[in-house]
């Protein structure tokens, strides 16, 4: 399969990967949870915003979801990135989104075959939640995700 400008699909994959690695090395500090910016007061504000929008709980701060980014089929080790559930070759990410639309934590890429719960364990997000997701009054704060989490 050749694309319009004469490049094979695998070349796009390599270019995309190199670009992603460059961007990650340069801006990774913006992708990880930042406790200086996301203070207990800010997290409590997020919880009150979510409650005002109709959530019956006053302790939900953010939403977690995984996403798959389809890749070209690799010539070797295809099983590593093959996701049997979606039946495609991909990389997996998970993202923690605040109610204002900001991404407050991004983890990935991970092999496409990994389950969401495995990605969660690898990301270290549970430790971040345990350490930082407390309100100013020392109440526990939570994230909301689908049953896979």
JSON list of C-alpha atoms in Angstrom, two decimals:
[
{"chain": "A", "resi": 1, "resn": "UNK", "atom": "CA", "xyz": [0.00, 0.00, 0.00]},
{"chain": "A", "resi": 2, "resn": "UNK", "atom": "CA", "xyz": [1.53, 3.29, -1.10]},
{"chain": "A", "resi": 3, "resn": "UNK", "atom": "CA", "xyz": [0.20, 6.70, -0.10]},
{"chain": "A", "resi": 4, "resn": "UNK", "atom": "CA", "xyz": [-0.25, 9.58, -2.57]},
{"chain": "A", "resi": 5, "resn": "UNK", "atom": "CA", "xyz": [3.23, 11.03, -2.16]},
{"chain": "A", "resi": 6, "resn": "UNK", "atom": "CA", "xyz": [4.91, 7.67, -2.64]},
{"chain": "A", "resi": 7, "resn": "UNK", "atom": "CA", "xyz": [5.71, 6.74, 0.96]},
{"chain": "A", "resi": 8, "resn": "UNK", "atom": "CA", "xyz": [4.81, 3.43, 2.54]},
{"chain": "A", "resi": 9, "resn": "UNK", "atom": "CA", "xyz": [2.58, 3.38, 5.64]},
{"chain": "A", "resi": 10, "resn": "UNK", "atom": "CA", "xyz": [5.42, 2.19, 7.86]},
{"chain": "A", "resi": 11, "resn": "UNK", "atom": "CA", "xyz": [7.37, 5.35, 7.08]},
{"chain": "A", "resi": 12, "resn": "UNK", "atom": "CA", "xyz": [4.53, 7.45, 8.48]},
{"chain": "A", "resi": 13, "resn": "UNK", "atom": "CA", "xyz": [4.55, 5.32, 11.61]},
{"chain": "A", "resi": 14, "resn": "UNK", "atom": "CA", "xyz": [8.28, 5.88, 12.13]},
{"chain": "A", "resi": 15, "resn": "UNK", "atom": "CA", "xyz": [7.97, 9.63, 11.52]},
{"chain": "A", "resi": 16, "resn": "UNK", "atom": "CA", "xyz": [5.00, 9.87, 13.89]},
{"chain": "A", "resi": 17, "resn": "UNK", "atom": "CA", "xyz": [6.88, 7.94, 16.57]},
{"chain": "A", "resi": 18, "resn": "UNK", "atom": "CA", "xyz": [9.98, 10.11, 16.28]},
{"chain": "A", "resi": 19, "resn": "UNK", "atom": "CA", "xyz": [7.85, 13.26, 16.45]},
{"chain": "A", "resi": 20, "resn": "UNK", "atom": "CA", "xyz": [5.94, 11.97, 19.47]},
{"chain": "A", "resi": 21, "resn": "UNK", "atom": "CA", "xyz": [9.15, 11.10, 21.31]},
{"chain": "A", "resi": 22, "resn": "UNK", "atom": "CA", "xyz": [10.58, 14.54, 20.60]},
{"chain": "A", "resi": 23, "resn": "UNK", "atom": "CA", "xyz": [7.43, 16.28, 21.84]},
{"chain": "A", "resi": 24, "resn": "UNK", "atom": "CA", "xyz": [7.27, 14.05, 24.91]},
{"chain": "A", "resi": 25, "resn": "UNK", "atom": "CA", "xyz": [10.89, 14.73, 25.86]},
{"chain": "A", "resi": 26, "resn": "UNK", "atom": "CA", "xyz": [10.32, 18.46, 25.49]},
{"chain": "A", "resi": 27, "resn": "UNK", "atom": "CA", "xyz": [6.87, 18.80, 27.12]},
{"chain": "A", "resi": 28, "resn": "UNK", "atom": "CA", "xyz": [6.44, 15.75, 29.40]},
{"chain": "A", "resi": 29, "resn": "UNK", "atom": "CA", "xyz": [6.27, 17.98, 32.47]},
{"chain": "A", "resi": 30, "resn": "UNK", "atom": "CA", "xyz": [2.90, 19.22, 31.17]},
{"chain": "A", "resi": 31, "resn": "UNK", "atom": "CA", "xyz": [1.52, 15.70, 30.76]},
{"chain": "A", "resi": 32, "resn": "UNK", "atom": "CA", "xyz": [2.04, 14.41, 34.28]},
{"chain": "A", "resi": 33, "resn": "UNK", "atom": "CA", "xyz": [0.04, 15.36, 37.34]},
{"chain": "A", "resi": 34, "resn": "UNK", "atom": "CA", "xyz": [1.36, 18.65, 38.75]},
{"chain": "A", "resi": 35, "resn": "UNK", "atom": "CA", "xyz": [0.59, 19.05, 42.49]},
{"chain": "A", "resi": 36, "resn": "UNK", "atom": "CA", "xyz": [1.78, 22.69, 42.44]},
{"chain": "A", "resi": 37, "resn": "UNK", "atom": "CA", "xyz": [-0.94, 23.60, 39.94]},
{"chain": "A", "resi": 38, "resn": "UNK", "atom": "CA", "xyz": [-3.58, 21.12, 41.10]},
{"chain": "A", "resi": 39, "resn": "UNK", "atom": "CA", "xyz": [-3.82, 22.06, 44.75]},
{"chain": "A", "resi": 40, "resn": "UNK", "atom": "CA", "xyz": [-6.43, 20.61, 47.13]},
{"chain": "A", "resi": 41, "resn": "UNK", "atom": "CA", "xyz": [-8.43, 23.82, 46.67]},
{"chain": "A", "resi": 42, "resn": "UNK", "atom": "CA", "xyz": [-8.42, 23.45, 42.87]},
{"chain": "A", "resi": 43, "resn": "UNK", "atom": "CA", "xyz": [-9.40, 19.80, 43.11]},
{"chain": "A", "resi": 44, "resn": "UNK", "atom": "CA", "xyz": [-12.26, 20.71, 45.47]},
{"chain": "A", "resi": 45, "resn": "UNK", "atom": "CA", "xyz": [-13.40, 23.31, 42.91]},
{"chain": "A", "resi": 46, "resn": "UNK", "atom": "CA", "xyz": [-13.46, 20.59, 40.26]},
{"chain": "A", "resi": 47, "resn": "UNK", "atom": "CA", "xyz": [-15.57, 18.40, 42.55]},
{"chain": "A", "resi": 48, "resn": "UNK", "atom": "CA", "xyz": [-18.10, 21.18, 43.14]},
{"chain": "A", "resi": 49, "resn": "UNK", "atom": "CA", "xyz": [-18.32, 21.91, 39.39]},
{"chain": "A", "resi": 50, "resn": "UNK", "atom": "CA", "xyz": [-19.02, 18.25, 38.65]},
{"chain": "A", "resi": 51, "resn": "UNK", "atom": "CA", "xyz": [-21.64, 18.12, 41.41]},
{"chain": "A", "resi": 52, "resn": "UNK", "atom": "CA", "xyz": [-23.37, 21.26, 40.05]},
{"chain": "A", "resi": 53, "resn": "UNK", "atom": "CA", "xyz": [-23.63, 19.54, 36.67]},
{"chain": "A", "resi": 54, "resn": "UNK", "atom": "CA", "xyz": [-25.68, 16.75, 38.23]},
{"chain": "A", "resi": 55, "resn": "UNK", "atom": "CA", "xyz": [-23.31, 14.28, 39.88]},
{"chain": "A", "resi": 56, "resn": "UNK", "atom": "CA", "xyz": [-24.90, 12.95, 43.09]},
{"chain": "A", "resi": 57, "resn": "UNK", "atom": "CA", "xyz": [-21.48, 12.84, 44.76]},
{"chain": "A", "resi": 58, "resn": "UNK", "atom": "CA", "xyz": [-19.40, 15.79, 45.89]},
{"chain": "A", "resi": 59, "resn": "UNK", "atom": "CA", "xyz": [-16.05, 13.98, 45.67]},
{"chain": "A", "resi": 60, "resn": "UNK", "atom": "CA", "xyz": [-15.57, 13.25, 41.94]},
{"chain": "A", "resi": 61, "resn": "UNK", "atom": "CA", "xyz": [-12.75, 15.42, 40.58]},
{"chain": "A", "resi": 62, "resn": "UNK", "atom": "CA", "xyz": [-11.89, 14.10, 37.13]},
{"chain": "A", "resi": 63, "resn": "UNK", "atom": "CA", "xyz": [-12.64, 11.44, 34.54]},
{"chain": "A", "resi": 64, "resn": "UNK", "atom": "CA", "xyz": [-10.30, 8.72, 33.33]},
{"chain": "A", "resi": 65, "resn": "UNK", "atom": "CA", "xyz": [-10.52, 7.02, 29.99]},
{"chain": "A", "resi": 66, "resn": "UNK", "atom": "CA", "xyz": [-8.26, 4.98, 27.81]},
{"chain": "A", "resi": 67, "resn": "UNK", "atom": "CA", "xyz": [-7.79, 5.53, 24.13]},
{"chain": "A", "resi": 68, "resn": "UNK", "atom": "CA", "xyz": [-6.28, 3.53, 21.32]},
{"chain": "A", "resi": 69, "resn": "UNK", "atom": "CA", "xyz": [-4.17, 5.04, 18.59]},
{"chain": "A", "resi": 70, "resn": "UNK", "atom": "CA", "xyz": [-4.13, 2.79, 15.56]},
{"chain": "A", "resi": 71, "resn": "UNK", "atom": "CA", "xyz": [-0.70, 2.08, 14.09]},
{"chain": "A", "resi": 72, "resn": "UNK", "atom": "CA", "xyz": [0.59, 0.46, 10.95]},
{"chain": "A", "resi": 73, "resn": "UNK", "atom": "CA", "xyz": [1.04, -3.27, 11.32]},
{"chain": "A", "resi": 74, "resn": "UNK", "atom": "CA", "xyz": [4.64, -3.90, 12.37]},
{"chain": "A", "resi": 75, "resn": "UNK", "atom": "CA", "xyz": [6.68, -6.36, 10.37]},
{"chain": "A", "resi": 76, "resn": "UNK", "atom": "CA", "xyz": [8.00, -8.03, 13.57]},
{"chain": "A", "resi": 77, "resn": "UNK", "atom": "CA", "xyz": [6.47, -8.66, 16.99]},
{"chain": "A", "resi": 78, "resn": "UNK", "atom": "CA", "xyz": [2.94, -7.92, 15.83]},
{"chain": "A", "resi": 79, "resn": "UNK", "atom": "CA", "xyz": [1.40, -9.56, 18.91]},
{"chain": "A", "resi": 80, "resn": "UNK", "atom": "CA", "xyz": [2.78, -6.84, 21.17]},
{"chain": "A", "resi": 81, "resn": "UNK", "atom": "CA", "xyz": [0.67, -4.07, 19.66]},
{"chain": "A", "resi": 82, "resn": "UNK", "atom": "CA", "xyz": [-2.30, -6.15, 18.49]},
{"chain": "A", "resi": 83, "resn": "UNK", "atom": "CA", "xyz": [-5.49, -5.43, 20.43]},
{"chain": "A", "resi": 84, "resn": "UNK", "atom": "CA", "xyz": [-7.75, -8.48, 20.13]},
{"chain": "A", "resi": 85, "resn": "UNK", "atom": "CA", "xyz": [-10.78, -6.63, 21.49]},
{"chain": "A", "resi": 86, "resn": "UNK", "atom": "CA", "xyz": [-10.70, -3.95, 18.76]},
{"chain": "A", "resi": 87, "resn": "UNK", "atom": "CA", "xyz": [-8.95, -6.24, 16.26]},
{"chain": "A", "resi": 88, "resn": "UNK", "atom": "CA", "xyz": [-6.31, -3.75, 15.23]},
{"chain": "A", "resi": 89, "resn": "UNK", "atom": "CA", "xyz": [-2.68, -2.86, 15.84]},
{"chain": "A", "resi": 90, "resn": "UNK", "atom": "CA", "xyz": [-2.47, 0.09, 18.17]},
{"chain": "A", "resi": 91, "resn": "UNK", "atom": "CA", "xyz": [-0.85, 1.87, 21.07]},
{"chain": "A", "resi": 92, "resn": "UNK", "atom": "CA", "xyz": [-2.81, 2.56, 24.23]},
{"chain": "A", "resi": 93, "resn": "UNK", "atom": "CA", "xyz": [-2.95, 5.69, 26.40]},
{"chain": "A", "resi": 94, "resn": "UNK", "atom": "CA", "xyz": [-5.01, 6.75, 29.35]},
{"chain": "A", "resi": 95, "resn": "UNK", "atom": "CA", "xyz": [-5.95, 10.30, 30.17]},
{"chain": "A", "resi": 96, "resn": "UNK", "atom": "CA", "xyz": [-7.30, 12.00, 33.27]},
{"chain": "A", "resi": 97, "resn": "UNK", "atom": "CA", "xyz": [-9.54, 14.92, 32.24]},
{"chain": "A", "resi": 98, "resn": "UNK", "atom": "CA", "xyz": [-10.73, 17.74, 34.51]},
{"chain": "A", "resi": 99, "resn": "UNK", "atom": "CA", "xyz": [-14.21, 19.26, 34.13]},
{"chain": "A", "resi": 100, "resn": "UNK", "atom": "CA", "xyz": [-12.72, 22.35, 32.46]},
{"chain": "A", "resi": 101, "resn": "UNK", "atom": "CA", "xyz": [-11.37, 20.12, 29.69]},
{"chain": "A", "resi": 102, "resn": "UNK", "atom": "CA", "xyz": [-7.73, 20.23, 30.75]},
{"chain": "A", "resi": 103, "resn": "UNK", "atom": "CA", "xyz": [-5.76, 17.01, 30.70]},
{"chain": "A", "resi": 104, "resn": "UNK", "atom": "CA", "xyz": [-4.32, 16.70, 34.18]},
{"chain": "A", "resi": 105, "resn": "UNK", "atom": "CA", "xyz": [-2.49, 13.39, 33.67]},
{"chain": "A", "resi": 106, "resn": "UNK", "atom": "CA", "xyz": [-1.53, 11.45, 30.54]},
{"chain": "A", "resi": 107, "resn": "UNK", "atom": "CA", "xyz": [0.13, 8.06, 30.49]},
{"chain": "A", "resi": 108, "resn": "UNK", "atom": "CA", "xyz": [1.33, 6.11, 27.49]},
{"chain": "A", "resi": 109, "resn": "UNK", "atom": "CA", "xyz": [2.03, 4.85, 24.98]},
{"chain": "A", "resi": 110, "resn": "UNK", "atom": "CA", "xyz": [1.68, 1.27, 26.12]},
{"chain": "A", "resi": 111, "resn": "UNK", "atom": "CA", "xyz": [1.42, -1.89, 24.04]},
{"chain": "A", "resi": 112, "resn": "UNK", "atom": "CA", "xyz": [-2.02, -2.22, 22.49]},
{"chain": "A", "resi": 113, "resn": "UNK", "atom": "CA", "xyz": [-2.57, -5.67, 23.99]},
{"chain": "A", "resi": 114, "resn": "UNK", "atom": "CA", "xyz": [-2.60, -4.33, 27.56]},
{"chain": "A", "resi": 115, "resn": "UNK", "atom": "CA", "xyz": [-5.86, -4.09, 29.50]},
{"chain": "A", "resi": 116, "resn": "UNK", "atom": "CA", "xyz": [-6.93, -0.72, 30.93]},
{"chain": "A", "resi": 117, "resn": "UNK", "atom": "CA", "xyz": [-6.43, -1.96, 34.50]},
{"chain": "A", "resi": 118, "resn": "UNK", "atom": "CA", "xyz": [-2.85, -3.00, 33.66]},
{"chain": "A", "resi": 119, "resn": "UNK", "atom": "CA", "xyz": [-2.14, 0.42, 32.15]},
{"chain": "A", "resi": 120, "resn": "UNK", "atom": "CA", "xyz": [-3.53, 2.02, 35.31]},
{"chain": "A", "resi": 121, "resn": "UNK", "atom": "CA", "xyz": [-1.18, -0.03, 37.50]},
{"chain": "A", "resi": 122, "resn": "UNK", "atom": "CA", "xyz": [1.83, 0.77, 35.31]},
{"chain": "A", "resi": 123, "resn": "UNK", "atom": "CA", "xyz": [1.08, 4.49, 35.27]},
{"chain": "A", "resi": 124, "resn": "UNK", "atom": "CA", "xyz": [1.52, 5.02, 39.00]},
{"chain": "A", "resi": 125, "resn": "UNK", "atom": "CA", "xyz": [-1.74, 6.96, 39.08]},
{"chain": "A", "resi": 126, "resn": "UNK", "atom": "CA", "xyz": [-2.96, 5.07, 42.16]},
{"chain": "A", "resi": 127, "resn": "UNK", "atom": "CA", "xyz": [-0.03, 6.45, 44.15]},
{"chain": "A", "resi": 128, "resn": "UNK", "atom": "CA", "xyz": [-0.75, 9.97, 42.87]},
{"chain": "A", "resi": 129, "resn": "UNK", "atom": "CA", "xyz": [-4.40, 9.63, 43.90]},
{"chain": "A", "resi": 130, "resn": "UNK", "atom": "CA", "xyz": [-3.43, 8.35, 47.33]},
{"chain": "A", "resi": 131, "resn": "UNK", "atom": "CA", "xyz": [-1.00, 11.20, 47.91]},
{"chain": "A", "resi": 132, "resn": "UNK", "atom": "CA", "xyz": [-2.69, 14.22, 46.31]},
{"chain": "A", "resi": 133, "resn": "UNK", "atom": "CA", "xyz": [-6.43, 13.68, 45.90]},
{"chain": "A", "resi": 134, "resn": "UNK", "atom": "CA", "xyz": [-7.60, 15.15, 49.19]},
{"chain": "A", "resi": 135, "resn": "UNK", "atom": "CA", "xyz": [-9.79, 18.20, 49.73]},
{"chain": "A", "resi": 136, "resn": "UNK", "atom": "CA", "xyz": [-8.69, 21.11, 51.94]},
{"chain": "A", "resi": 137, "resn": "UNK", "atom": "CA", "xyz": [-10.85, 19.60, 54.70]},
{"chain": "A", "resi": 138, "resn": "UNK", "atom": "CA", "xyz": [-9.04, 16.24, 54.34]},
{"chain": "A", "resi": 139, "resn": "UNK", "atom": "CA", "xyz": [-11.92, 14.48, 52.58]},
{"chain": "A", "resi": 140, "resn": "UNK", "atom": "CA", "xyz": [-11.05, 11.84, 49.99]},
{"chain": "A", "resi": 141, "resn": "UNK", "atom": "CA", "xyz": [-11.46, 12.82, 46.32]},
{"chain": "A", "resi": 142, "resn": "UNK", "atom": "CA", "xyz": [-12.00, 10.37, 43.47]},
{"chain": "A", "resi": 143, "resn": "UNK", "atom": "CA", "xyz": [-11.86, 9.97, 39.72]},
{"chain": "A", "resi": 144, "resn": "UNK", "atom": "CA", "xyz": [-14.62, 8.43, 37.65]},
{"chain": "A", "resi": 145, "resn": "UNK", "atom": "CA", "xyz": [-13.99, 5.81, 35.00]},
{"chain": "A", "resi": 146, "resn": "UNK", "atom": "CA", "xyz": [-15.71, 2.99, 33.19]},
{"chain": "A", "resi": 147, "resn": "UNK", "atom": "CA", "xyz": [-15.83, -0.49, 34.78]},
{"chain": "A", "resi": 148, "resn": "UNK", "atom": "CA", "xyz": [-12.48, -1.47, 33.18]},
{"chain": "A", "resi": 149, "resn": "UNK", "atom": "CA", "xyz": [-10.79, 0.71, 35.81]}
]
